[in-house]
Amino acid sequence: MSDMIRNIFDTHAHYADRAFDEDRDEMLASLPDKGVRYVVLAASSIRDTVENSRLAEKYDYIYCAAGIHPEFADTNPDNYMGTLRDTIRSNPKVRAVGEIGLDYHYEGYNKEKQIRLFEEQLEFASEIDMPVIIHTRDATEDTMNILKKYRPRGVVHCFSGSAETAKEVIKLGMYIGFTGVLTFKNAKKALRALEEVPMDRLLLETDCPYMAPVPFRGKRCDSSMIAYTAEKAAEIKGLPVQELVDITCGNAKRFYGIV
Ligand SMILES: [Zn+2]
């Protein structure tokens, strides 16, 4: 890439992940010099929720979310809501509930428990008037039915659905987040979906340490790599890459209430 892309807003990252244990502080201290302006840390568990909040307190440019991923529906402690509430109350940099949703990909998943956990957190977000970050995997129909019922302010992150589903999500007033998947060889479906997303509802994200864009596919991802995802998105949208990054940064600031 020739000129450095600036104003990057990574709307979904996991820097509390153990993949960053060796060099977390070095990495986080270096990102602003690589064009990264803001990062929102998504939470999957109680541990993440607490760790994210600590990292957001430490770094000016970092904000975070608090929430429980469907993968933890079985092991999540009964009193989790108390921790979510306490974290949000004590740290104004917590700006969303998430990531929450449904994941029917894992063997032995418990559909009823996942739906209950999802709905509890949607109700909670609505009660405290916060946006939600939605995770959905192999569960499009149930997820869409629940979103239609609750109509949250939210983003469907790491979007992997069809163009039709993207249209439905947009019709609900929600945002759509795309990762490095856009740059993969088999990304046709995601690129078709991207065509359906109006520029004012588009968010960029890494989902790091996962989903590194080409040419880093399979390696540990970090927020600076969004430049490659943005380049692909800009090609589809017919915009200069820096302009696309600026627009998505504005969208993300509006979405997470950052002024
Ligand atoms: Zn995630």
CSV table of C-alpha atoms in Angstrom, one decimal, residues 43-177:
chain,number,residue,atom,x,y,z
A,43,ALA,CA,-16.5,-8.8,24.8
A,44,SER,CA,-17.4,-12.5,24.7
A,45,SER,CA,-17.3,-13.3,28.4
A,46,ILE,CA,-17.2,-11.9,31.9
A,47,ARG,CA,-13.4,-12.0,31.7
A,48,ASP,CA,-13.4,-10.0,28.5
A,49,THR,CA,-15.9,-7.5,29.8
A,50,VAL,CA,-13.6,-6.7,32.8
A,51,GLU,CA,-10.4,-6.8,30.7
A,52,ASN,CA,-11.8,-4.6,28.0
A,53,SER,CA,-12.9,-2.0,30.5
A,54,ARG,CA,-9.4,-2.0,32.0
A,55,LEU,CA,-7.8,-1.5,28.6
A,56,ALA,CA,-10.2,1.3,27.7
A,57,GLU,CA,-9.3,3.1,30.9
A,58,LYS,CA,-5.6,2.8,30.0
A,59,TYR,CA,-5.7,3.9,26.3
A,60,ASP,CA,-7.3,7.2,25.2
A,61,TYR,CA,-8.3,5.9,21.7
A,62,ILE,CA,-9.9,2.6,23.0
A,63,TYR,CA,-13.6,2.2,23.9
A,64,CYS,CA,-15.3,-1.1,24.6
A,65,ALA,CA,-18.4,-3.2,24.9
A,66,ALA,CA,-19.7,-5.5,27.6
A,67,GLY,CA,-21.5,-8.7,26.9
A,68,ILE,CA,-21.7,-12.5,26.6
A,69,HIS,CA,-21.2,-14.4,23.4
A,70,PRO,CA,-23.6,-17.3,22.7
A,71,GLU,CA,-20.7,-19.7,22.8
A,72,PHE,CA,-20.7,-19.1,26.6
A,73,ALA,CA,-24.4,-19.7,27.1
A,74,ASP,CA,-23.7,-22.9,29.0
A,75,THR,CA,-20.9,-21.8,31.2
A,76,ASN,CA,-21.8,-18.1,31.9
A,77,PRO,CA,-22.4,-17.5,35.6
A,78,ASP,CA,-26.0,-16.8,36.7
A,79,ASN,CA,-25.1,-13.4,38.1
A,80,TYR,CA,-23.5,-12.1,34.9
A,81,MET,CA,-25.9,-9.3,34.5
A,82,GLY,CA,-24.6,-7.7,37.8
A,83,THR,CA,-21.1,-7.6,36.3
A,84,LEU,CA,-22.3,-6.1,33.1
A,85,ARG,CA,-24.2,-3.4,35.0
A,86,ASP,CA,-21.3,-2.6,37.3
A,87,THR,CA,-18.8,-2.4,34.5
A,88,ILE,CA,-21.1,-0.1,32.5
A,89,ARG,CA,-21.9,2.0,35.5
A,90,SER,CA,-18.2,2.5,36.5
A,91,ASN,CA,-16.7,3.2,33.0
A,92,PRO,CA,-18.2,5.7,30.6
A,93,LYS,CA,-16.1,4.3,27.8
A,94,VAL,CA,-18.3,1.2,27.6
A,95,ARG,CA,-20.4,2.1,24.6
A,96,ALA,CA,-22.3,-1.1,23.6
A,97,VAL,CA,-23.6,-4.4,24.7
A,98,GLY,CA,-21.9,-7.2,22.8
A,99,GLU,CA,-21.1,-9.4,21.3
A,100,ILE,CA,-24.4,-11.1,21.7
A,101,GLY,CA,-26.4,-13.4,19.4
A,102,LEU,CA,-26.7,-17.0,18.2
A,103,ASP,CA,-24.1,-19.5,17.1
A,104,TYR,CA,-25.3,-22.9,15.9
A,105,HIS,CA,-22.0,-23.8,14.4
A,106,TYR,CA,-20.6,-25.6,17.5
A,107,GLU,CA,-21.5,-29.2,18.1
A,108,GLY,CA,-23.8,-29.7,21.2
A,109,TYR,CA,-24.9,-26.1,21.3
A,110,ASN,CA,-28.0,-25.4,23.4
A,111,LYS,CA,-30.5,-23.4,21.3
A,112,GLU,CA,-32.8,-22.5,24.2
A,113,LYS,CA,-30.0,-21.3,26.5
A,114,GLN,CA,-28.5,-19.2,23.6
A,115,ILE,CA,-31.9,-17.6,22.8
A,116,ARG,CA,-32.5,-16.8,26.5
A,117,LEU,CA,-29.1,-15.2,26.9
A,118,PHE,CA,-29.5,-13.2,23.7
A,119,GLU,CA,-33.0,-11.9,24.6
A,120,GLU,CA,-31.9,-11.0,28.2
A,121,GLN,CA,-29.1,-8.9,26.8
A,122,LEU,CA,-31.3,-7.3,24.2
A,123,GLU,CA,-33.7,-6.3,26.9
A,124,PHE,CA,-30.9,-5.0,29.0
A,125,ALA,CA,-29.5,-2.9,26.2
A,126,SER,CA,-32.8,-1.4,25.5
A,127,GLU,CA,-33.3,-0.6,29.2
A,128,ILE,CA,-30.0,1.3,29.4
A,129,ASP,CA,-30.4,2.7,25.8
A,130,MET,CA,-27.1,1.3,24.4
A,131,PRO,CA,-26.5,-0.2,20.9
A,132,VAL,CA,-25.8,-3.9,20.5
A,133,ILE,CA,-23.2,-5.8,18.6
A,134,ILE,CA,-24.7,-8.9,17.0
A,135,HIS,CA,-22.9,-12.2,16.3
A,136,THR,CA,-24.7,-14.7,14.2
A,137,ARG,CA,-23.3,-17.9,12.7
A,138,ASP,CA,-25.4,-20.6,11.0
A,139,ALA,CA,-28.4,-19.1,12.7
A,140,THR,CA,-29.7,-16.4,10.3
A,141,GLU,CA,-33.4,-17.3,10.6
A,142,ASP,CA,-33.6,-17.3,14.4
A,143,THR,CA,-31.4,-14.2,14.7
A,144,MET,CA,-33.5,-12.2,12.2
A,145,ASN,CA,-36.7,-13.2,13.9
A,146,ILE,CA,-35.4,-12.0,17.2
A,147,LEU,CA,-34.0,-8.8,15.8
A,148,LYS,CA,-37.4,-8.1,14.2
A,149,LYS,CA,-39.0,-8.6,17.6
A,150,TYR,CA,-36.7,-6.3,19.5
A,151,ARG,CA,-35.6,-3.9,16.8
A,152,PRO,CA,-32.4,-2.8,18.6
A,153,ARG,CA,-30.0,-0.1,17.7
A,154,GLY,CA,-27.2,-2.3,16.5
A,155,VAL,CA,-24.6,-3.7,14.1
A,156,VAL,CA,-24.5,-7.2,12.6
A,157,HIS,CA,-20.8,-7.8,12.9
A,158,CYS,CA,-18.5,-9.9,10.6
A,159,PHE,CA,-21.3,-10.1,8.1
A,160,SER,CA,-21.4,-13.3,6.2
A,161,GLY,CA,-25.0,-13.4,5.1
A,162,SER,CA,-26.6,-13.0,1.7
A,163,ALA,CA,-27.4,-9.8,0.0
A,164,GLU,CA,-31.1,-10.5,0.8
A,165,THR,CA,-30.3,-10.7,4.6
A,166,ALA,CA,-28.2,-7.5,4.3
A,167,LYS,CA,-31.3,-5.7,2.9
A,168,GLU,CA,-33.4,-6.9,5.8
A,169,VAL,CA,-30.8,-5.8,8.4
A,170,ILE,CA,-30.7,-2.3,6.7
A,171,LYS,CA,-34.5,-2.1,6.7
A,172,LEU,CA,-34.4,-2.7,10.5
A,173,GLY,CA,-32.3,0.5,10.7
A,174,MET,CA,-29.2,-1.4,11.7
A,175,TYR,CA,-25.5,-1.2,10.6
A,176,ILE,CA,-23.4,-3.9,9.0
A,177,GLY,CA,-19.8,-4.6,9.9
